[in-house]
């Protein structure tokens, strides 16, 4: 009979393929929280007095980040603010916003909802109606980062935490290996480090937690989560890599960890050799960090004005 | 109507997905030969006066290498000798040896057939009958390299050419990325460069030719080839990566090239940082290059003697 390895409880909810470890609900929650908090400490993702902005979509990963970081808030190590971006995706985003609000209320964390419509004058649906065949993720990602960075400053946040898990991170690494995109590889990591003024450091506390376990965690904790998929998602290259990694993971349950560990050895060497020497400048329109005269967000917005 | 891009012939045998280029049989053969000879020149794989040992299994890739390098032999730039290793795999290897012999006879190239039985006292079948659950490829690879290196010296060969194609190479790169095996990554390349005495440089003239085109080349040239698969093959990790790359290649027909190009930028940096400083030593039993006191081949052979 299967028993929890920690407490002997016969109601186990996970058998970890990579280690054979079996855990009951309570011990699983505890083990995951300890693992994430240990990763945060070991990698110095936050320091005492930090104010962390959690980018809270309402999906399982961001809800889990908020829930775990809230431990550090309760112990008065950090302060928290949750920000949900309402891109304006009709029939999809409304539920996510509601669920995000339920979670922050449950935990007593300050919550701000920022909409593309208010910030940019257009919803993502409106942008896409005009955009021809462009990929929605391109706009959405650029504007989300642009808004989050500004709101972080407004809030006096010192870090932005996102919900990227082990699967997400391994997919990004593989995509960039396969596209031969060395510049992108130098930027992937648990903590973005930019020496650019006005750029808030981003951290990924769940980078070592498999997707399967983030899903199990929010279920075990009975947290409200938004499970629907974005109607604009059509990133077939990433989806193929995700399917492949999940399949190979069946027989090689440590493969995502070994990919990550290998990459983490390779990355500092690439960074030393290939990182662009020139620092980010400042956008002449909005004052946000920019690689060119105009940042991506302002260059998109300029196109609209012309239309 | 589809016409050959080079000569207008309506009988095209390939439409290249990556470029849209269409070629007839004659122009395809010419284009491939020119591409491989250009890669050899550009990467300085051979120099005038080299004696190249072709590791000739009789499979499509090694037959193609022999056929193309024979152009350089006919122009008296290099000398050639083909070596076929007969591992002693009953019901499989016999045909490969015959086909290898047909090819060398056709081209007038010196051919040596070396058997595990003569060299080691045991066939691979006999080794496997005694080996418990070890993977045959482990033994086979170690002994094949050990024998080829010795025969290369006997023959005065200055290079060993193998048939590795673009698919093989990309698979190896991906496997080692995913296993996080940085030491192996520092050793993958078009040309092995060891400063160790007694170690013959290995070259891969087909490293930039997709597997699909090596198959088409030997068909177009009507060369005899051994198509059977080795009965011991069971490398499921490589097979999974092969299937994944072939699938993704359907929609992203340049993906293997971009993986290779990216790796070729990363590799020199890894080599500088991670290559083991200590040179290979010499095996105290056989005098061949060895990472430890005994080379792998001699350490396997020692186990037999004990049995």
Coordinates of C-alpha atoms in Angstrom, one line a residue:
Chain A
X1 CA 0.0 0.0 0.0
X2 CA 1.3 3.5 -0.9
X3 CA 2.0 5.7 2.0
X4 CA 3.2 9.3 2.3
X5 CA 7.0 9.3 2.7
X6 CA 6.9 12.1 5.2
X7 CA 3.9 11.2 7.5
X8 CA 2.7 7.7 6.5
X9 CA -0.8 9.0 5.5
X10 CA -2.3 6.5 3.0
X11 CA -4.0 9.3 1.0
X12 CA -1.2 10.2 -1.3
X13 CA -1.8 12.8 -4.1
X14 CA 1.5 12.6 -5.9
X15 CA 4.1 10.0 -6.8
X16 CA 7.1 11.9 -8.2
X17 CA 8.5 10.0 -11.2
X18 CA 11.9 11.6 -10.9
X19 CA 12.5 10.4 -7.3
X20 CA 9.8 7.9 -6.5
X21 CA 8.7 10.1 -3.6
X22 CA 5.1 9.8 -2.5
X23 CA 3.3 12.6 -0.6
X24 CA -0.1 13.3 0.9
X25 CA -1.8 16.6 0.3
X26 CA -0.6 18.3 3.4
X27 CA 3.0 17.2 3.0
X28 CA 3.0 18.0 -0.7
X29 CA 1.9 21.6 0.0
X30 CA 4.5 22.0 2.6
X31 CA 7.3 20.4 0.5
X32 CA 6.5 22.7 -2.5
X33 CA 6.3 25.9 -0.3
X34 CA 9.7 25.0 1.3
X35 CA 11.2 24.3 -2.1
X36 CA 10.1 27.6 -3.6
X37 CA 11.1 29.6 -0.5
X38 CA 14.5 27.8 -0.5
X39 CA 15.0 28.7 -4.2
X40 CA 14.1 32.3 -3.4
X41 CA 16.7 32.4 -0.6
X42 CA 19.4 30.5 -2.5
X43 CA 19.1 32.7 -5.5
X44 CA 18.6 35.9 -3.6
X45 CA 15.4 36.7 -5.5
X46 CA 14.1 39.0 -2.8
X47 CA 15.7 40.8 0.0
X48 CA 14.2 42.2 3.2
X49 CA 12.2 45.3 2.5
X50 CA 11.5 44.5 -1.1
X51 CA 8.1 45.5 -2.5
X52 CA 7.2 42.8 -5.0
X53 CA 4.7 43.4 -7.8
X54 CA 3.1 40.0 -8.7
X55 CA 1.9 39.9 -12.3
X56 CA -1.4 38.2 -11.6
X57 CA -3.3 36.8 -14.6
X58 CA -5.5 34.6 -12.4
X59 CA -4.0 31.4 -14.0
X60 CA -2.6 28.7 -11.9
X61 CA 1.1 29.8 -12.0
X62 CA 0.6 33.4 -11.0
X63 CA -2.0 32.5 -8.3
X64 CA 0.6 30.1 -6.9
X65 CA 3.3 32.7 -6.9
X66 CA 1.1 35.1 -5.0
X67 CA 0.1 32.5 -2.5
X68 CA 3.7 31.5 -1.7
X69 CA 5.1 35.0 -1.7
X70 CA 2.3 35.9 0.8
X71 CA 4.1 33.8 3.3
X72 CA 7.0 36.3 3.2
X73 CA 4.6 39.2 3.4
X74 CA 2.9 37.7 6.5
X75 CA 6.4 37.4 8.1
X76 CA 6.9 41.1 7.2
X77 CA 10.0 40.3 5.0
X78 CA 8.5 41.8 1.9
X79 CA 5.5 43.9 0.8
X80 CA 3.2 42.8 -2.0
X81 CA 1.0 44.3 -4.7
X82 CA -0.8 42.3 -7.3
X83 CA -1.4 43.7 -10.7
X84 CA -3.8 42.2 -13.3
X85 CA -3.6 43.4 -16.8
X86 CA -7.0 43.4 -18.6
X87 CA -6.0 43.2 -22.2
X88 CA -9.6 43.4 -23.4
X89 CA -10.1 39.9 -24.7
X90 CA -13.9 39.5 -24.8
X91 CA -15.2 36.3 -23.3
X92 CA -11.9 35.3 -21.9
X93 CA -10.2 38.0 -19.7
X94 CA -13.3 38.9 -17.6
X95 CA -13.2 35.5 -15.7
X96 CA -9.4 35.9 -15.1
X97 CA -9.9 39.3 -13.6
X98 CA -12.6 38.1 -11.3
X99 CA -10.5 35.2 -10.1
X100 CA -7.5 37.3 -9.6
X101 CA -9.6 39.6 -7.4
X102 CA -10.9 36.6 -5.4
X103 CA -7.4 35.6 -4.6
X104 CA -6.1 39.0 -3.5
X105 CA -9.2 39.4 -1.3
X106 CA -8.7 36.0 0.2
X107 CA -5.1 36.9 1.1
X108 CA -5.7 40.6 1.9
X109 CA -3.2 41.8 -0.8
X110 CA -3.6 45.1 -2.6
X111 CA -4.9 44.5 -6.1
X112 CA -4.8 46.8 -9.1
X113 CA -6.5 46.1 -12.4
X114 CA -5.1 48.0 -15.4
X115 CA -6.7 47.8 -18.7
X116 CA -5.2 48.2 -22.2
X117 CA -8.3 50.4 -23.0
X118 CA -7.4 52.9 -20.3
X119 CA -3.7 52.8 -20.7
X120 CA -3.5 52.6 -24.5
X121 CA -6.9 53.7 -25.7
X122 CA -7.5 50.3 -27.3
X123 CA -8.4 46.8 -26.2
X124 CA -6.4 43.9 -27.6
X125 CA -9.5 42.9 -29.6
X126 CA -9.5 46.3 -31.2
X127 CA -5.8 46.2 -31.9
X128 CA -6.2 42.8 -33.5
X129 CA -9.2 43.8 -35.6
X130 CA -6.9 46.4 -37.3
X131 CA -3.6 44.5 -37.3
X132 CA -3.8 42.4 -40.4
X133 CA -2.1 39.1 -39.8
X134 CA 0.1 39.9 -37.0
X135 CA 0.4 37.6 -34.0
X136 CA -1.6 38.9 -31.0
X137 CA 1.2 37.6 -28.6
X138 CA 3.6 40.1 -30.1
X139 CA 1.4 43.1 -29.2
X140 CA 0.2 41.7 -26.0
X141 CA 3.6 40.8 -24.6
X142 CA 5.1 44.2 -25.5
X143 CA 2.3 46.2 -24.0
X144 CA 2.0 44.0 -20.9
X145 CA 5.7 44.4 -20.1
X146 CA 5.5 48.1 -20.8
X147 CA 2.6 48.7 -18.5
X148 CA 3.9 46.4 -15.7
X149 CA 7.2 48.3 -15.7
X150 CA 5.4 51.6 -15.4
X151 CA 3.0 50.4 -12.7
X152 CA 5.9 48.9 -10.8
X153 CA 7.5 52.4 -10.6
X154 CA 4.2 54.0 -9.6
X155 CA 3.8 51.5 -6.8
X156 CA 7.5 51.8 -5.7
X157 CA 7.9 48.1 -6.4
X158 CA 11.5 46.8 -6.4
X159 CA 10.8 43.5 -8.1
X160 CA 8.2 42.0 -10.6
X161 CA 7.4 38.4 -9.9
X162 CA 6.0 36.2 -12.8
X163 CA 4.6 32.7 -12.7
X164 CA 7.0 31.0 -15.2
X165 CA 7.4 27.4 -14.3
X166 CA 10.0 24.7 -15.2
X167 CA 8.1 23.7 -18.4
X168 CA 7.8 27.3 -19.6
X169 CA 11.5 28.0 -19.0
X170 CA 12.7 24.8 -20.6
X171 CA 10.5 25.5 -23.7
X172 CA 12.1 29.0 -24.0
X173 CA 15.6 27.5 -23.7
X174 CA 14.9 24.9 -26.4
X175 CA 13.2 27.3 -28.7
X176 CA 16.2 29.7 -28.6
X177 CA 18.7 26.8 -29.0
X178 CA 16.8 25.7 -32.1
X179 CA 16.4 29.1 -33.5
X180 CA 20.1 29.8 -32.8
X181 CA 19.1 33.0 -31.0
X182 CA 22.0 33.6 -28.8
X183 CA 20.9 37.2 -27.7
X184 CA 17.7 35.8 -26.3
X185 CA 19.6 33.0 -24.6
X186 CA 21.7 35.5 -22.7
X187 CA 18.5 37.0 -21.3
X188 CA 16.8 33.9 -20.0
X189 CA 17.1 33.3 -16.3
X190 CA 15.6 33.2 -12.9
X191 CA 16.3 36.9 -12.4
X192 CA 16.6 39.6 -15.1
X193 CA 19.5 41.8 -14.4
X194 CA 19.5 45.1 -16.2
X195 CA 21.7 47.9 -15.2
X196 CA 19.3 50.3 -17.0
X197 CA 17.7 52.9 -14.9
X198 CA 13.9 52.6 -14.6
X199 CA 13.9 48.9 -15.3
X200 CA 12.5 46.8 -12.5
X201 CA 14.2 43.4 -11.9
X202 CA 12.0 40.5 -12.8
X203 CA 12.0 37.2 -10.9
X204 CA 10.6 33.7 -11.5
X205 CA 10.2 32.0 -8.2
X206 CA 8.6 28.9 -9.8
X207 CA 11.3 28.3 -12.4
X208 CA 12.2 24.9 -10.9
X209 CA 8.6 23.6 -10.3
X210 CA 7.2 21.4 -13.1
X211 CA 3.9 22.6 -14.6
X212 CA 2.2 19.4 -13.3
X213 CA 3.0 20.4 -9.8
X214 CA 1.9 24.0 -10.1
X215 CA -1.5 22.6 -11.2
X216 CA -1.6 20.1 -8.3
X217 CA -0.6 22.8 -5.8
X218 CA -3.5 25.2 -6.6
X219 CA -5.8 22.2 -6.5
X220 CA -4.4 21.0 -3.2
X221 CA -4.7 24.5 -1.7
X222 CA -8.2 24.8 -3.2
X223 CA -7.3 28.2 -4.7
X224 CA -9.6 29.8 -7.3
X225 CA -7.9 29.7 -10.7
X226 CA -8.7 30.6 -14.3
X227 CA -8.2 27.5 -16.4
X228 CA -9.4 28.7 -19.9
X229 CA -6.8 29.2 -22.6
X230 CA -6.3 32.5 -24.4
X231 CA -8.3 32.5 -27.7
X232 CA -5.4 34.2 -29.5
X233 CA -2.8 31.6 -28.5
X234 CA -1.5 30.0 -31.6
X235 CA 2.2 29.7 -30.9
X236 CA 2.6 26.4 -32.7
X237 CA 6.4 26.2 -32.4
X238 CA 6.3 26.5 -28.6
X239 CA 3.3 24.1 -28.5
X240 CA 5.3 21.5 -30.5
X241 CA 8.2 21.8 -28.1
X242 CA 5.9 21.6 -25.1
X243 CA 4.4 18.3 -26.5
X244 CA 7.8 16.9 -27.2
X245 CA 9.2 17.7 -23.8
X246 CA 6.1 16.3 -22.0
X247 CA 6.4 13.1 -24.1
X248 CA 10.1 12.6 -23.4
X249 CA 9.5 13.4 -19.8
X250 CA 7.5 10.2 -19.4
X251 CA 10.5 8.1 -19.9
X252 CA 13.2 10.6 -18.8
X253 CA 11.5 12.4 -15.8
X254 CA 14.6 14.5 -15.0
X255 CA 15.0 15.8 -18.6
X256 CA 13.7 19.3 -17.9
X257 CA 16.0 19.7 -14.9
X258 CA 19.0 18.5 -16.9
X259 CA 18.2 20.9 -19.7
X260 CA 17.9 23.8 -17.2
X261 CA 21.1 22.8 -15.3
X262 CA 23.0 22.6 -18.6
X263 CA 21.7 25.9 -19.7
X264 CA 22.5 27.6 -16.4
X265 CA 26.1 26.5 -16.9
X266 CA 26.2 27.7 -20.5
X267 CA 24.4 31.0 -20.0
X268 CA 27.0 33.0 -18.0
X269 CA 29.6 32.1 -20.6
X270 CA 27.4 33.3 -23.4
X271 CA 26.5 36.4 -21.4
X272 CA 30.2 37.3 -21.0
X273 CA 30.9 36.7 -24.7
X274 CA 27.8 37.8 -26.5
X275 CA 25.8 40.4 -24.4
X276 CA 25.4 43.6 -26.3
X277 CA 27.9 46.0 -24.8
X278 CA 25.6 49.0 -25.2
X279 CA 23.2 49.5 -22.4
X280 CA 19.5 50.1 -23.0
X281 CA 18.7 53.7 -23.7
X282 CA 15.5 55.6 -22.9
X283 CA 12.5 55.9 -25.3
X284 CA 12.2 59.6 -26.5
X285 CA 8.3 59.3 -26.3
X286 CA 7.6 57.6 -23.0
X287 CA 10.9 57.6 -21.1
X288 CA 10.8 53.8 -20.6
X289 CA 13.9 51.6 -21.3
X290 CA 14.3 51.1 -25.1
X291 CA 16.8 49.4 -27.4
X292 CA 16.2 52.0 -30.1
X293 CA 15.1 55.7 -30.1
X294 CA 11.5 54.6 -29.7
X295 CA 10.5 51.6 -27.5
X296 CA 8.5 48.8 -29.1
X297 CA 5.3 50.0 -27.4
X298 CA 5.6 53.5 -28.7
X299 CA 6.5 52.4 -32.1
X300 CA 3.3 50.3 -32.3
X301 CA 1.3 53.3 -30.9
X302 CA 2.8 55.6 -33.5
X303 CA 1.5 53.4 -36.3
X304 CA -2.0 53.7 -34.9
X305 CA -1.8 57.5 -34.8
X306 CA -0.9 57.5 -38.5
X307 CA -3.9 55.3 -39.4
Chain B
X1 CA 4.6 23.1 -64.6
X2 CA 7.6 22.5 -62.3
X3 CA 10.9 22.9 -64.0
X4 CA 14.5 22.5 -62.8
X5 CA 15.7 25.9 -61.6
X6 CA 19.2 25.3 -63.2
X7 CA 18.4 23.8 -66.6
X8 CA 14.7 23.9 -67.2
X9 CA 14.4 20.1 -67.3
X10 CA 10.7 19.2 -66.4
X11 CA 11.8 15.9 -64.6
X12 CA 12.5 17.4 -61.2
X13 CA 13.5 15.0 -58.3
X14 CA 13.5 17.5 -55.4
X15 CA 11.7 20.6 -54.3
X16 CA 13.7 22.1 -51.4
X17 CA 11.3 23.3 -48.7
X18 CA 13.8 25.6 -47.2
X19 CA 14.4 27.6 -50.4
X20 CA 11.7 26.5 -52.8
X21 CA 14.5 25.4 -55.2
X22 CA 13.6 22.7 -57.7
X23 CA 16.2 20.5 -59.3
X24 CA 16.4 17.7 -61.9
X25 CA 18.5 14.6 -61.1
X26 CA 21.6 15.7 -62.9
X27 CA 21.6 19.2 -61.4
X28 CA 20.8 17.9 -57.9
X29 CA 23.8 15.6 -58.0
X30 CA 26.0 18.5 -59.2
X31 CA 24.6 20.9 -56.6
X32 CA 25.2 18.4 -53.8
X33 CA 28.7 17.6 -54.9
X34 CA 29.6 21.2 -55.2
X35 CA 28.1 22.0 -51.8
X36 CA 30.0 19.2 -50.0
X37 CA 33.3 20.1 -51.8
X38 CA 32.8 23.7 -50.9
X39 CA 32.2 22.8 -47.2
X40 CA 35.4 20.7 -47.3
X41 CA 37.3 23.6 -48.7
X42 CA 35.8 26.3 -46.5
X43 CA 36.3 24.4 -43.3
X44 CA 39.7 23.0 -44.4
X45 CA 38.7 19.4 -43.8
X46 CA 41.4 18.1 -46.0
X47 CA 44.6 19.5 -47.4
X48 CA 46.6 18.4 -50.5
X49 CA 48.4 15.2 -49.8
X50 CA 46.1 13.9 -47.1
X51 CA 45.3 10.2 -47.0
X52 CA 41.7 9.9 -45.9
X53 CA 40.3 6.7 -44.3
X54 CA 36.6 6.5 -45.1
X55 CA 34.7 4.6 -42.4
X56 CA 32.5 2.7 -44.8
X57 CA 29.6 0.7 -43.3
X58 CA 27.8 0.4 -46.7
X59 CA 24.9 2.6 -45.5
X60 CA 23.8 5.6 -47.6
X61 CA 25.8 8.2 -45.7
X62 CA 29.2 6.5 -45.8
X63 CA 28.7 5.4 -49.4
X64 CA 28.0 9.1 -50.3
X65 CA 31.1 10.3 -48.5
X66 CA 33.2 7.8 -50.4
X67 CA 31.7 8.8 -53.7
X68 CA 32.2 12.5 -53.2
X69 CA 35.7 12.2 -51.7
X70 CA 36.6 10.1 -54.7
X71 CA 36.4 13.3 -56.8
X72 CA 39.3 14.7 -54.9
X73 CA 41.2 11.4 -55.3
X74 CA 40.7 11.4 -59.0
X75 CA 42.1 15.0 -59.1
X76 CA 45.1 13.6 -57.1
X77 CA 44.4 16.0 -54.2
X78 CA 44.0 13.3 -51.6
X79 CA 44.5 9.5 -51.4
X80 CA 41.7 7.3 -50.1
X81 CA 41.3 4.0 -48.3
X82 CA 38.0 2.6 -47.2
X83 CA 37.7 0.5 -44.1
X84 CA 34.6 -1.6 -43.2
X85 CA 34.3 -2.9 -39.7
X86 CA 32.6 -6.3 -39.5
X87 CA 31.2 -6.3 -36.0
X88 CA 29.9 -9.8 -36.4
X89 CA 26.2 -9.2 -36.3
X90 CA 24.7 -12.3 -37.8
X91 CA 22.0 -11.7 -40.6
X92 CA 22.8 -8.0 -40.8
X93 CA 26.4 -7.1 -41.3
X94 CA 27.2 -9.6 -44.2
X95 CA 25.1 -7.5 -46.7
X96 CA 26.7 -4.3 -45.5
X97 CA 30.2 -5.7 -46.1
X98 CA 29.2 -6.9 -49.6
X99 CA 27.8 -3.6 -50.5
X100 CA 30.8 -1.7 -49.2
X101 CA 33.0 -4.0 -51.4
X102 CA 30.8 -3.3 -54.5
X103 CA 31.3 0.4 -54.0
X104 CA 35.0 0.4 -53.6
X105 CA 35.4 -1.9 -56.6
X106 CA 33.2 0.4 -58.7
X107 CA 35.4 3.4 -57.8
X108 CA 38.7 1.5 -57.7
X109 CA 39.4 2.5 -54.0
X110 CA 41.5 0.2 -51.7
X111 CA 39.2 -1.6 -49.3
X112 CA 40.0 -3.3 -46.0
X113 CA 37.5 -5.3 -44.0
X114 CA 38.4 -5.7 -40.3
X115 CA 36.4 -8.0 -38.1
X116 CA 35.8 -7.7 -34.4
X117 CA 36.4 -11.5 -34.3
X118 CA 40.0 -11.2 -35.7
X119 CA 40.8 -8.0 -33.8
X120 CA 39.2 -8.7 -30.4
X121 CA 38.6 -12.5 -30.5
X122 CA 34.9 -12.0 -30.2
X123 CA 32.0 -11.0 -32.5
X124 CA 29.5 -8.4 -31.2
X125 CA 27.0 -11.2 -31.1
X126 CA 29.3 -13.1 -28.7
X127 CA 30.0 -10.0 -26.7
X128 CA 26.3 -9.3 -26.3
X129 CA 25.5 -13.0 -25.4
X130 CA 27.7 -12.5 -22.3
X131 CA 27.0 -8.9 -21.5
X132 CA 23.8 -9.0 -19.4
X133 CA 21.7 -5.9 -20.2
X134 CA 24.3 -3.6 -21.5
X135 CA 23.5 -1.5 -24.6
X136 CA 25.3 -3.0 -27.7
X137 CA 26.0 0.5 -29.0
X138 CA 28.3 1.2 -26.1
X139 CA 30.6 -1.7 -26.9
X140 CA 30.2 -1.3 -30.7
X141 CA 31.1 2.4 -30.7
X142 CA 34.1 2.0 -28.4
X143 CA 35.6 -0.9 -30.3
X144 CA 34.8 0.6 -33.7
X145 CA 36.6 3.9 -32.8
X146 CA 39.5 1.9 -31.2
X147 CA 40.0 -0.2 -34.3
X148 CA 39.6 2.6 -36.8
X149 CA 42.2 4.7 -35.0
X150 CA 44.7 1.8 -35.1
X151 CA 44.0 1.0 -38.8
X152 CA 44.3 4.7 -39.7
X153 CA 47.9 4.6 -38.3
X154 CA 48.7 1.3 -40.0
X155 CA 47.5 2.8 -43.3
X156 CA 49.3 6.1 -42.7
X157 CA 45.9 7.9 -42.9
X158 CA 45.9 11.5 -41.9
X159 CA 42.1 11.9 -41.6
X160 CA 39.2 9.6 -40.8
X161 CA 36.0 10.6 -42.7
X162 CA 32.6 9.6 -41.4
X163 CA 29.1 9.9 -42.9
X164 CA 27.4 11.9 -40.2
X165 CA 24.7 14.1 -41.8
X166 CA 22.8 17.2 -40.7
X167 CA 20.1 15.2 -38.9
X168 CA 22.7 13.1 -37.0
X169 CA 24.6 16.1 -35.9
X170 CA 21.5 18.1 -34.8
X171 CA 20.3 15.1 -32.9
X172 CA 23.6 14.9 -31.0
X173 CA 23.6 18.6 -30.2
X174 CA 20.0 18.4 -28.9
X175 CA 20.7 15.3 -26.8
X176 CA 23.6 16.9 -25.1
X177 CA 21.8 20.2 -24.6
X178 CA 19.0 18.3 -22.9
X179 CA 21.2 16.0 -20.9
X180 CA 23.2 19.1 -19.9
X181 CA 26.4 17.4 -21.0
X182 CA 28.7 20.3 -21.6
X183 CA 31.8 18.1 -22.0
X184 CA 30.2 16.3 -24.9
X185 CA 29.1 19.6 -26.4
X186 CA 32.7 20.8 -26.5
X187 CA 33.6 17.7 -28.6
X188 CA 30.9 17.9 -31.3
X189 CA 31.9 19.5 -34.5
X190 CA 32.8 19.1 -38.2
X191 CA 36.4 18.3 -37.3
X192 CA 37.7 16.7 -34.1
X193 CA 40.8 18.5 -33.0
X194 CA 42.9 16.6 -30.5
X195 CA 46.4 17.5 -29.7
X196 CA 47.0 14.0 -28.5
X197 CA 49.6 12.0 -30.3
X198 CA 48.4 9.0 -32.2
X199 CA 44.9 10.4 -32.5
X200 CA 43.8 10.8 -36.1
X201 CA 41.6 13.8 -36.9
X202 CA 38.0 12.9 -37.7
X203 CA 36.0 14.9 -40.3
X204 CA 32.3 15.0 -41.2
X205 CA 32.0 16.2 -44.8
X206 CA 28.2 15.7 -44.8
X207 CA 27.5 17.6 -41.7
X208 CA 25.4 20.2 -43.6
X209 CA 23.5 17.8 -45.8
X210 CA 20.0 16.8 -44.6
X211 CA 19.4 13.0 -44.3
X212 CA 16.6 13.2 -46.9
X213 CA 19.2 14.5 -49.4
X214 CA 21.8 11.9 -48.6
X215 CA 19.2 9.2 -49.4
X216 CA 18.2 11.0 -52.6
X217 CA 21.8 11.4 -53.6
X218 CA 22.7 7.7 -53.5
X219 CA 19.4 6.9 -55.3
X220 CA 20.1 9.5 -58.0
X221 CA 23.7 8.3 -58.4
X222 CA 22.3 4.7 -58.4
X223 CA 24.9 3.6 -55.9
X224 CA 24.5 0.2 -54.1
X225 CA 23.6 0.9 -50.4
X226 CA 22.8 -1.2 -47.4
X227 CA 19.4 0.0 -46.1
X228 CA 18.7 -2.5 -43.3
X229 CA 18.7 -1.2 -39.7
X230 CA 21.0 -2.7 -37.1
X231 CA 19.1 -5.3 -35.0
X232 CA 20.7 -4.0 -31.8
X233 CA 19.6 -0.4 -32.3
X234 CA 17.4 0.7 -29.4
X235 CA 18.5 4.2 -28.7
X236 CA 15.1 5.5 -27.8
X237 CA 16.2 8.9 -26.6
X238 CA 17.9 9.7 -29.9
X239 CA 15.0 8.2 -31.8
X240 CA 12.5 10.5 -30.0
X241 CA 14.6 13.5 -30.8
X242 CA 14.9 12.4 -34.5
X243 CA 11.1 12.0 -34.8
X244 CA 10.6 15.4 -33.1
X245 CA 13.1 17.2 -35.4
X246 CA 11.6 15.6 -38.5
X247 CA 8.1 16.6 -37.5
X248 CA 9.1 20.2 -36.7
X249 CA 11.1 20.3 -39.9
X250 CA 7.9 20.0 -41.9
X251 CA 6.7 23.5 -40.8
X252 CA 10.1 25.0 -40.0
X253 CA 12.3 23.6 -42.8
X254 CA 15.4 25.6 -41.7
X255 CA 15.3 24.5 -38.1
X256 CA 18.2 22.0 -38.2
X257 CA 20.4 24.6 -39.9
X258 CA 19.5 27.2 -37.2
X259 CA 20.2 24.7 -34.5
X260 CA 23.6 23.9 -36.0
X261 CA 24.5 27.6 -36.6
X262 CA 23.5 28.5 -33.1
X263 CA 25.6 25.6 -31.7
X264 CA 28.6 26.5 -33.8
X265 CA 28.6 30.0 -32.3
X266 CA 28.2 28.6 -28.7
X267 CA 30.7 25.8 -29.0
X268 CA 34.0 27.8 -29.2
X269 CA 33.0 29.7 -26.1
X270 CA 32.2 26.5 -24.3
X271 CA 35.4 24.9 -25.4
X272 CA 37.4 27.9 -24.1
X273 CA 35.6 27.7 -20.7
X274 CA 35.0 24.1 -20.1
X275 CA 37.4 21.9 -22.1
X276 CA 39.3 19.7 -19.7
X277 CA 42.8 21.1 -19.4
X278 CA 44.5 17.7 -19.1
X279 CA 45.3 16.2 -22.5
X280 CA 44.5 12.6 -23.2
X281 CA 47.1 10.2 -22.0
X282 CA 48.0 6.8 -23.5
X283 CA 46.5 3.5 -22.5
X284 CA 49.1 1.3 -20.6
X285 CA 47.8 -1.8 -22.4
X286 CA 47.5 -0.8 -26.0
X287 CA 49.1 2.6 -26.3
X288 CA 46.0 4.2 -27.8
X289 CA 44.7 7.6 -26.6
X290 CA 43.0 7.2 -23.2
X291 CA 41.3 9.4 -20.7
X292 CA 42.3 7.0 -17.8
X293 CA 45.1 4.6 -17.3
X294 CA 43.3 2.0 -19.4
X295 CA 41.3 3.0 -22.5
X296 CA 37.7 2.0 -22.6
X297 CA 38.3 -0.8 -25.1
X298 CA 41.1 -2.4 -22.9
X299 CA 38.9 -2.1 -19.8
X300 CA 36.1 -4.0 -21.6
X301 CA 38.6 -6.6 -22.8
X302 CA 40.1 -7.0 -19.3
X303 CA 36.6 -7.9 -18.0
X304 CA 36.4 -10.7 -20.5
X305 CA 39.7 -12.2 -19.5
X306 CA 38.5 -12.4 -15.9
X307 CA 35.4 -14.2 -16.9

